[in-house]
PDB file of C-alpha atoms in Angstrom:
ATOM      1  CA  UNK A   1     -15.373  83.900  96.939  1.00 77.00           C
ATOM      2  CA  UNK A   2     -12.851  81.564  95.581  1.00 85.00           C
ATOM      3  CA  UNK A   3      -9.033  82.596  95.316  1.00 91.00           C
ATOM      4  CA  UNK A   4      -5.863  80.371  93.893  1.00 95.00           C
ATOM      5  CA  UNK A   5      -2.326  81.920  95.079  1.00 97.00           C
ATOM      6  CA  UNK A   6       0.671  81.098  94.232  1.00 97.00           C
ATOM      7  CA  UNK A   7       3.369  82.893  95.837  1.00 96.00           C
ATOM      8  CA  UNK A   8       6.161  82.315  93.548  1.00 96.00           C
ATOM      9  CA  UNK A   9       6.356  83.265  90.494  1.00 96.00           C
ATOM     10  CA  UNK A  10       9.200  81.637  89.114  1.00 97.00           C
ATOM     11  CA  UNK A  11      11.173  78.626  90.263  1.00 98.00           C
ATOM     12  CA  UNK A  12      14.557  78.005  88.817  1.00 97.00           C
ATOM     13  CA  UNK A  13      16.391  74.313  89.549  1.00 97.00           C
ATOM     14  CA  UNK A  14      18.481  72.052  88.218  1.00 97.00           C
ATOM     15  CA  UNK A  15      18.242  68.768  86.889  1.00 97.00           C
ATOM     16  CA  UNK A  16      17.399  66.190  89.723  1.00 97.00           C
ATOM     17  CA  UNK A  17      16.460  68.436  91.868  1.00 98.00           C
ATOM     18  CA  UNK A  18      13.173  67.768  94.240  1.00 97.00           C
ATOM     19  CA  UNK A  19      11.210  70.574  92.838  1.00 97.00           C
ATOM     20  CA  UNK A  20       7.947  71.920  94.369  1.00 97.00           C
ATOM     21  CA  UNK A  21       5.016  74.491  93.112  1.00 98.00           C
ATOM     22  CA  UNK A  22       2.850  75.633  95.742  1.00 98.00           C
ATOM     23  CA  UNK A  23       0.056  76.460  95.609  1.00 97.00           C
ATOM     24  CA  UNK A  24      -2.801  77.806  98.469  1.00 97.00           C
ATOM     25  CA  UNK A  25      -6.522  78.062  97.939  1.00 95.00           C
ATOM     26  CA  UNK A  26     -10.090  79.963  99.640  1.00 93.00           C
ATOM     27  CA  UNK A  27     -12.901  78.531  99.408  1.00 89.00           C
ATOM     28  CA  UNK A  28     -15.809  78.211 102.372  1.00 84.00           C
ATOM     29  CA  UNK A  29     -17.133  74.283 100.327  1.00 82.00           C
ATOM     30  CA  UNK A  30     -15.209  71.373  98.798  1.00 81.00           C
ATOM     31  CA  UNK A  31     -13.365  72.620  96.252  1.00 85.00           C
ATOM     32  CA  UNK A  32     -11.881  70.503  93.238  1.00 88.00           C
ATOM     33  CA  UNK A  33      -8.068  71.385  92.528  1.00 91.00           C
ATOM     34  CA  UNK A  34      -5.992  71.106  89.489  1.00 93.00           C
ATOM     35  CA  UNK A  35      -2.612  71.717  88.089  1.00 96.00           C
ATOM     36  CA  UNK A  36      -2.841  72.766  84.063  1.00 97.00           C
ATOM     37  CA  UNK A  37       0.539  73.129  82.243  1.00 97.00           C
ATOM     38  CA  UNK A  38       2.082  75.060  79.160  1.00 96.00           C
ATOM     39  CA  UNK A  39       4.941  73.989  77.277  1.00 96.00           C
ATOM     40  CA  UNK A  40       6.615  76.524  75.152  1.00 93.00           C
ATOM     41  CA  UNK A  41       4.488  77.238  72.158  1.00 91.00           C
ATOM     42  CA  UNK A  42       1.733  75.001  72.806  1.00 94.00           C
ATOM     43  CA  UNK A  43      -1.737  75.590  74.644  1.00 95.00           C
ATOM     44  CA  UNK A  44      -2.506  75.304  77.968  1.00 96.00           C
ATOM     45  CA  UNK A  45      -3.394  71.634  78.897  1.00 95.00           C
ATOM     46  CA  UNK A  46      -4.595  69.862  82.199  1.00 94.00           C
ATOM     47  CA  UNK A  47      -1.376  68.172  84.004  1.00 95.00           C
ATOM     48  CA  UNK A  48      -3.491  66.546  86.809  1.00 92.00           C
ATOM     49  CA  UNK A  49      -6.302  66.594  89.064  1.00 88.00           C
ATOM     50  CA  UNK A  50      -6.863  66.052  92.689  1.00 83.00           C
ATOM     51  CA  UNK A  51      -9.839  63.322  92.589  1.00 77.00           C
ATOM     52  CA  UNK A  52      -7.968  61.958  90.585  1.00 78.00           C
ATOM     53  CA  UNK A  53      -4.628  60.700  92.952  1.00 77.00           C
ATOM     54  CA  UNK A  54      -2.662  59.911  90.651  1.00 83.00           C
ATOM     55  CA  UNK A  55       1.190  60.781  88.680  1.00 87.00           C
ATOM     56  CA  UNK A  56       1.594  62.465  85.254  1.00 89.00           C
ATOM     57  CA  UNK A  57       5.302  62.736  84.566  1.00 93.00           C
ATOM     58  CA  UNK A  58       6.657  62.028  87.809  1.00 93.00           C
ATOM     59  CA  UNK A  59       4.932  64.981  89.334  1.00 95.00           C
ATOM     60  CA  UNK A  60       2.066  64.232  91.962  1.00 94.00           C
ATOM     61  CA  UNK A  61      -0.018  66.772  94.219  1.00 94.00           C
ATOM     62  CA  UNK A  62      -2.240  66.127  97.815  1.00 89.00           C
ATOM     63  CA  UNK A  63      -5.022  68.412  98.450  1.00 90.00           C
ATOM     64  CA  UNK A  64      -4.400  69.423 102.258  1.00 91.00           C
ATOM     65  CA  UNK A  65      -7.788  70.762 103.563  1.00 89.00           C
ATOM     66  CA  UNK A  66      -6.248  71.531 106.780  1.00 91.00           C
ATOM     67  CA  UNK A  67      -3.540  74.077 105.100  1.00 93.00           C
ATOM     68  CA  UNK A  68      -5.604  74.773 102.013  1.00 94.00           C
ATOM     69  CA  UNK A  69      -2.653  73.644  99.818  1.00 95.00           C
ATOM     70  CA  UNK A  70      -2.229  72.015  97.026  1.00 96.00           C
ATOM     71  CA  UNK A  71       1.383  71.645  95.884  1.00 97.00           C
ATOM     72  CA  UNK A  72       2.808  70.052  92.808  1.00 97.00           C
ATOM     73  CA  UNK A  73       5.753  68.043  93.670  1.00 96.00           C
ATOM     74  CA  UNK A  74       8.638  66.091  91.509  1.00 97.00           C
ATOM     75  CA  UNK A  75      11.422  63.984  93.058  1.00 97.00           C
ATOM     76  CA  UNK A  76      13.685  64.866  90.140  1.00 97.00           C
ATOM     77  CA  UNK A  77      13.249  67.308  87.742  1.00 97.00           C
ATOM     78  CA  UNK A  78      14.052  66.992  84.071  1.00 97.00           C
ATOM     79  CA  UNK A  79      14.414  69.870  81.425  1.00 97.00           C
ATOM     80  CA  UNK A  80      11.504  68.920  79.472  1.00 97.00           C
ATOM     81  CA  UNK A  81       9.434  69.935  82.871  1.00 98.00           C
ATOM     82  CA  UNK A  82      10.532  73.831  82.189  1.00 98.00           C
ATOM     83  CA  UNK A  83       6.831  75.366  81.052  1.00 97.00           C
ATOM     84  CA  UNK A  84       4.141  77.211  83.131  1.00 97.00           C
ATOM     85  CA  UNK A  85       2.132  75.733  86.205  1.00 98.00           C
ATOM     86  CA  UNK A  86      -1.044  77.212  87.015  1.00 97.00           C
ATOM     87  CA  UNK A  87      -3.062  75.817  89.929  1.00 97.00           C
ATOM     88  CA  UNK A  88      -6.688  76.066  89.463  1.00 95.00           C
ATOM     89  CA  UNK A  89      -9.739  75.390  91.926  1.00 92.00           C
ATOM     90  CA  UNK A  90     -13.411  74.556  90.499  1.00 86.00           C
ATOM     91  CA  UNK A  91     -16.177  74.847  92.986  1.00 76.00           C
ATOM     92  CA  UNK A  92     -19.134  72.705  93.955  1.00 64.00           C
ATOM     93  CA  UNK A  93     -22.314  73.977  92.721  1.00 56.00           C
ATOM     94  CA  UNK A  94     -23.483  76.743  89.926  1.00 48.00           C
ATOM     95  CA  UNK A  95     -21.610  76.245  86.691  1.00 52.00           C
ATOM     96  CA  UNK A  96     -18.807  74.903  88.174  1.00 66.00           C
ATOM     97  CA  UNK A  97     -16.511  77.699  86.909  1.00 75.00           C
ATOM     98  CA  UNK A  98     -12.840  77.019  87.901  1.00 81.00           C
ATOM     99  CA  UNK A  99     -10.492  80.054  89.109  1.00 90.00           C
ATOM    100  CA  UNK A 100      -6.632  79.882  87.885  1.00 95.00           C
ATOM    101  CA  UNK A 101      -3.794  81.399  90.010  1.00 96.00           C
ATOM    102  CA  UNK A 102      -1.490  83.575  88.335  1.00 96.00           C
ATOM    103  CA  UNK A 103       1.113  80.662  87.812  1.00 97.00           C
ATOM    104  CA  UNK A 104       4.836  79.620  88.350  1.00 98.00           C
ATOM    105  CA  UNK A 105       7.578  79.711  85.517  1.00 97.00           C
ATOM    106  CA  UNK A 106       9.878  76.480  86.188  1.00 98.00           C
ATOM    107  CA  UNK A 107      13.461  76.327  84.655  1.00 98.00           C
ATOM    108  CA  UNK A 108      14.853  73.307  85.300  1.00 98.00           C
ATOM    109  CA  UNK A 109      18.892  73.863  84.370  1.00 97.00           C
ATOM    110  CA  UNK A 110      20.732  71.106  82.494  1.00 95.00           C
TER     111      UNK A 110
ATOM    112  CA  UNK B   1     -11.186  64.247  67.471  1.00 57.00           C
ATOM    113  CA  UNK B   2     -10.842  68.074  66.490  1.00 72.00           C
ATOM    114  CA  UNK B   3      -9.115  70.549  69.085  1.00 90.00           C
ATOM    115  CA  UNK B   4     -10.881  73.512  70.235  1.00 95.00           C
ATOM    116  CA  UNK B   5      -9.620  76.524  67.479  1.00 96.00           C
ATOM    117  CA  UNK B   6      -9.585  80.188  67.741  1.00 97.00           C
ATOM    118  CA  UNK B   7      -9.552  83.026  65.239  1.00 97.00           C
ATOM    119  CA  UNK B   8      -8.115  85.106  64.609  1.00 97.00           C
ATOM    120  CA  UNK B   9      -4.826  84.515  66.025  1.00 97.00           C
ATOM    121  CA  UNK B  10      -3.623  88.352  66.429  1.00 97.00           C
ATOM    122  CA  UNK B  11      -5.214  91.610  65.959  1.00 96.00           C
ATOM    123  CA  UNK B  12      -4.643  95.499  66.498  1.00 98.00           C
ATOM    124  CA  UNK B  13      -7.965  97.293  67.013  1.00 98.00           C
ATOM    125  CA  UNK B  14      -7.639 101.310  68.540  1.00 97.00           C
ATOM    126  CA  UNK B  15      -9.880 102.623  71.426  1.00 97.00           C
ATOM    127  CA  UNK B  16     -13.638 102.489  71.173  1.00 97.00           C
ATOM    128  CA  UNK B  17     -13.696  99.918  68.508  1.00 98.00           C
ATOM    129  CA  UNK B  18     -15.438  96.351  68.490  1.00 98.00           C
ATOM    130  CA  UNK B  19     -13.939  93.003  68.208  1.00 98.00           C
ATOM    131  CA  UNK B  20     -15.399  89.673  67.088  1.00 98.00           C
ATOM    132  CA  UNK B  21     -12.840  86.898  68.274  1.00 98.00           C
ATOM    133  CA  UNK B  22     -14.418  83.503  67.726  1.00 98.00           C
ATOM    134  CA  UNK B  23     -13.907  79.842  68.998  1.00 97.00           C
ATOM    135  CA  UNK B  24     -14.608  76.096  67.821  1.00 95.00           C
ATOM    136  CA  UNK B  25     -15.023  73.314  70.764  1.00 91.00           C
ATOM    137  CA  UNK B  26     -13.847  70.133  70.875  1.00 86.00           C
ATOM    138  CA  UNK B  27     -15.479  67.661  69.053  1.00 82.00           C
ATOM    139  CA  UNK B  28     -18.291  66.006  71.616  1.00 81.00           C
ATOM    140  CA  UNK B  29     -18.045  69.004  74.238  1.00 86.00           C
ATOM    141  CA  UNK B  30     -21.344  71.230  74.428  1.00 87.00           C
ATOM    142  CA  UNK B  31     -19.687  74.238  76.954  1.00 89.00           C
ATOM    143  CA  UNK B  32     -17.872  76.785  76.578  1.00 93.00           C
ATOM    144  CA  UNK B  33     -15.761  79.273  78.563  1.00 94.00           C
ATOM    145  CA  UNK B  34     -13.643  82.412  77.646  1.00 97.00           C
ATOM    146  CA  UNK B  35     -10.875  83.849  79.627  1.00 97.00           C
ATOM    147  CA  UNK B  36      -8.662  86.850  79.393  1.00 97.00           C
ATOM    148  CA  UNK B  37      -4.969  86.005  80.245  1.00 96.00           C
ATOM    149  CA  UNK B  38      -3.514  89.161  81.033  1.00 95.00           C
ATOM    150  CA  UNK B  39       0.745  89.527  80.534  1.00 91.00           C
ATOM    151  CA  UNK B  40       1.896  87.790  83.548  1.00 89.00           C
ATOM    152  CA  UNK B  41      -1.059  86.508  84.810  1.00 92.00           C
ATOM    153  CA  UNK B  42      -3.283  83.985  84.924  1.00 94.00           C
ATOM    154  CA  UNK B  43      -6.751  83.272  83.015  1.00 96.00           C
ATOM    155  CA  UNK B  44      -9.073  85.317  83.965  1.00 95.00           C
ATOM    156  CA  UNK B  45     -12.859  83.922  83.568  1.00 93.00           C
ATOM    157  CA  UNK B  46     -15.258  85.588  81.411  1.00 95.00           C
ATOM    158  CA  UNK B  47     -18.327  83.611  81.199  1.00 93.00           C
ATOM    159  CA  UNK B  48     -19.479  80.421  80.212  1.00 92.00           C
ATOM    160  CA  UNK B  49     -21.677  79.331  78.046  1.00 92.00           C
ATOM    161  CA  UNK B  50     -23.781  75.690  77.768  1.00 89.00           C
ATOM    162  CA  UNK B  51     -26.566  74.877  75.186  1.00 87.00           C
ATOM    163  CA  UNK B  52     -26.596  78.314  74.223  1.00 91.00           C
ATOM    164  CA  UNK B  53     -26.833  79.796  77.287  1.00 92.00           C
ATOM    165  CA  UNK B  54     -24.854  81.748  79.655  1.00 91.00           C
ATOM    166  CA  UNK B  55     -24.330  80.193  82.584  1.00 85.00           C
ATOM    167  CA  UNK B  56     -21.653  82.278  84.449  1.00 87.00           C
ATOM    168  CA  UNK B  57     -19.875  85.335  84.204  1.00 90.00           C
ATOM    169  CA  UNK B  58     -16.880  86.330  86.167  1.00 90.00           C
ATOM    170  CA  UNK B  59     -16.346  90.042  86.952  1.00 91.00           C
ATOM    171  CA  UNK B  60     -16.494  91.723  83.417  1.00 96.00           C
ATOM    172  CA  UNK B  61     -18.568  94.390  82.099  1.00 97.00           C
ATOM    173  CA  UNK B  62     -21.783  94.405  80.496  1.00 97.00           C
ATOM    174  CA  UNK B  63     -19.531  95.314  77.045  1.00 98.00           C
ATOM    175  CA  UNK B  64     -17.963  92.005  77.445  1.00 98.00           C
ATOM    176  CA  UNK B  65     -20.616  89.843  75.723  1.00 97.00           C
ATOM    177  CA  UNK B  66     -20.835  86.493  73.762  1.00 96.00           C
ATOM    178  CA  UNK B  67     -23.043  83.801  72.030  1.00 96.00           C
ATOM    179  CA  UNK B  68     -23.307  80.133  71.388  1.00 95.00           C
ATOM    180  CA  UNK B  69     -24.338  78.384  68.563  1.00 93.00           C
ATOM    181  CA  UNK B  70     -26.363  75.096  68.294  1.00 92.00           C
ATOM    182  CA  UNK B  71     -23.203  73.788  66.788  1.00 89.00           C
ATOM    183  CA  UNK B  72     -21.783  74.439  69.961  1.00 89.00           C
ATOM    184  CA  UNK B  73     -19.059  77.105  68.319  1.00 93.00           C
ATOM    185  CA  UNK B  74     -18.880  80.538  70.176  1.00 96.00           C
ATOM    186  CA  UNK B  75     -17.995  84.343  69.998  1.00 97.00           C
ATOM    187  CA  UNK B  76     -16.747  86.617  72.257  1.00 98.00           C
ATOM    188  CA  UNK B  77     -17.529  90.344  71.747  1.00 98.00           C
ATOM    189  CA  UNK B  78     -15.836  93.652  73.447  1.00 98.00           C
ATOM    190  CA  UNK B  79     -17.722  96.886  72.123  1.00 97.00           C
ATOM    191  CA  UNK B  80     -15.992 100.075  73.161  1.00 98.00           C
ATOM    192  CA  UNK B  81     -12.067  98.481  73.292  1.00 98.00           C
ATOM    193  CA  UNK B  82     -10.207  99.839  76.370  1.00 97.00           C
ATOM    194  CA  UNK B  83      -6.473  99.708  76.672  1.00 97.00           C
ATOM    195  CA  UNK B  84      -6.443  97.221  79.064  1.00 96.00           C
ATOM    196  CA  UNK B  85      -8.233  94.974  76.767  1.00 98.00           C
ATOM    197  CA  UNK B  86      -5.160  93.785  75.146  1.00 97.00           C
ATOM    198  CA  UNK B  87      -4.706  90.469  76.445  1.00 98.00           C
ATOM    199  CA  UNK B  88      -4.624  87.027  75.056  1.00 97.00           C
ATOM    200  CA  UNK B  89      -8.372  85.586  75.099  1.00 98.00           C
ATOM    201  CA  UNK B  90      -8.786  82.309  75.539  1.00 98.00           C
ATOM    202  CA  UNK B  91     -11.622  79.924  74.392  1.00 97.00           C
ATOM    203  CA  UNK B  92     -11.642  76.256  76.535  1.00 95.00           C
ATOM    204  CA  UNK B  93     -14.480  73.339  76.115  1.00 92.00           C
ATOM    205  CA  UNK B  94     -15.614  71.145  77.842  1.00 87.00           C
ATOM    206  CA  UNK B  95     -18.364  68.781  77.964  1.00 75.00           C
ATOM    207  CA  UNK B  96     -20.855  65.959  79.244  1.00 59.00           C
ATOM    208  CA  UNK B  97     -19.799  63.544  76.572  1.00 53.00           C
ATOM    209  CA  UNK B  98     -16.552  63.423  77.838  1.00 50.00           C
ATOM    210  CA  UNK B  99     -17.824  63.031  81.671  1.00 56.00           C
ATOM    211  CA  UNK B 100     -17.982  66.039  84.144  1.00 62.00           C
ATOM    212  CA  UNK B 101     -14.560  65.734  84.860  1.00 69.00           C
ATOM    213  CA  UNK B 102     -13.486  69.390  85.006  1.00 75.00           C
ATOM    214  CA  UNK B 103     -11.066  68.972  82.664  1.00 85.00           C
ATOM    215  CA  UNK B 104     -10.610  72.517  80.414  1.00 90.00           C
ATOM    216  CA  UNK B 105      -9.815  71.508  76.502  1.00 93.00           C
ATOM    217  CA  UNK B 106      -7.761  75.173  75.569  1.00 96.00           C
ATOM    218  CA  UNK B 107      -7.238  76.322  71.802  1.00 96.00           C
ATOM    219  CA  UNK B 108      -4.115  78.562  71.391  1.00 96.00           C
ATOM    220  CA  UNK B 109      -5.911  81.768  71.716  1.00 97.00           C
ATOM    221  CA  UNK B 110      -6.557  85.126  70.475  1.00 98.00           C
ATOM    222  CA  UNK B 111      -4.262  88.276  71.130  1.00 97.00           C
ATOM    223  CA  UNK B 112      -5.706  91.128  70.873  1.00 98.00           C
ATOM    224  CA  UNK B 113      -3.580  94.714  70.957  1.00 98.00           C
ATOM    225  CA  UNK B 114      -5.951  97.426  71.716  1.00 97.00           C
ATOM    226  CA  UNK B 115      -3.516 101.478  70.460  1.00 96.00           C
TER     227      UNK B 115
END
């Protein structure tokens, strides 16, 4: 079975603070990992994706097989970050049906 | 390019009644996939549906059911509504036209109060 965790459920920092979301995984294949976002009052939207290696707003993430981790990290954080984070893991195979963790409330403080 | 919409928006249904909610993909995408985001969690997966076809279904009872149409527009459909049915329900696309990337195309979703 696949599982997403992410032990924190909120995350409060100011602005320019390093701020990472961490996120662990379970999975016995190769799993594909992403971080989706929500704003305030808009819909839940894909931030980045782990195949894909690359930043989106400042914020990058490595897949660590070794520690089944995936964390979201930012160098500095900026106010307009504050929103939702949910981690989500789609497995090889089948219909390729992704599992979301339960997701991490960031307040970044002027 | 049309966004994936969901209707309706809010509703109040009591226990043991049946709810319709319905979705419109993404212009291009020919899945999709309903979740149930309970307060303070995240989405839960329903079941998926591509070319009109389930193809996946997360841990959800049989009253939990859906369809997809050839325009690739779905409904979900909860007969006997528990309490802890009230959730938001969310409807995401996805498709081949836009490459396999994984990527999840959300509309706003549904709530749904179940008294």
């Amino acid at each position: 079975a696949q599982r997403v965790t992410q032990p924190e459920k909120l995350l409060s920092v100011f602005k320019g603070a390093p701020v990472e979301l961490k996120c662990n995984y379970s999975y016995s294949g190769s799993p594909e990992l992403f971080w989706y976002v929500q704003y305030s009052r808009q819909r839940l939207q894909l931030l980045l994706r782990h195949i894909s290696r690359e930043s989106i707003k400042g914020f990058t993430a490595d897949l660590n097989k070794g520690e089944t981790s995936f964390h979201l990290k930012k160098p500095f954080a900026q106010e307009e970050d504050s929103a939702m984070y949910y981690c989500a893991l789609r497995g090889a195979g089948g219909s390729y049906i992704p599992t979301f963790g339960r997701g991490t409330s960031l307040i970044v403080h002027p | 390019e049309t966004g994936v919409t969901q209707s309706p928006t809010h509703l109040i249904k009591t226990r043991g009644q049946q709810v319709t909610l319905r979705c419109s993909s993404q212009s291009g995408h020919n899945t999709v996939s309903w979740y149930q985001q309970a307060l303070g969690q995240g989405p839960q997966f329903i079941f998926q549906y591509y070319r009109e076809e389930e193809n996946g279904r997360g841990n959800f009872p049989p009253r939990f059911s859906g369809l997809q149409f050839p325009n690739y527009s779905s409904e979900l459909n909860v007969n006997a509504l528990e309490l802890d049915d009230s959730a938001l329900y969310l409807c995401a696309s996805s498709g081949w036209t836009s490459g396999n990337t994984g990527e999840l195309f959300f509309g706003e979703g549904s709530r749904l109060t179940v008294l």
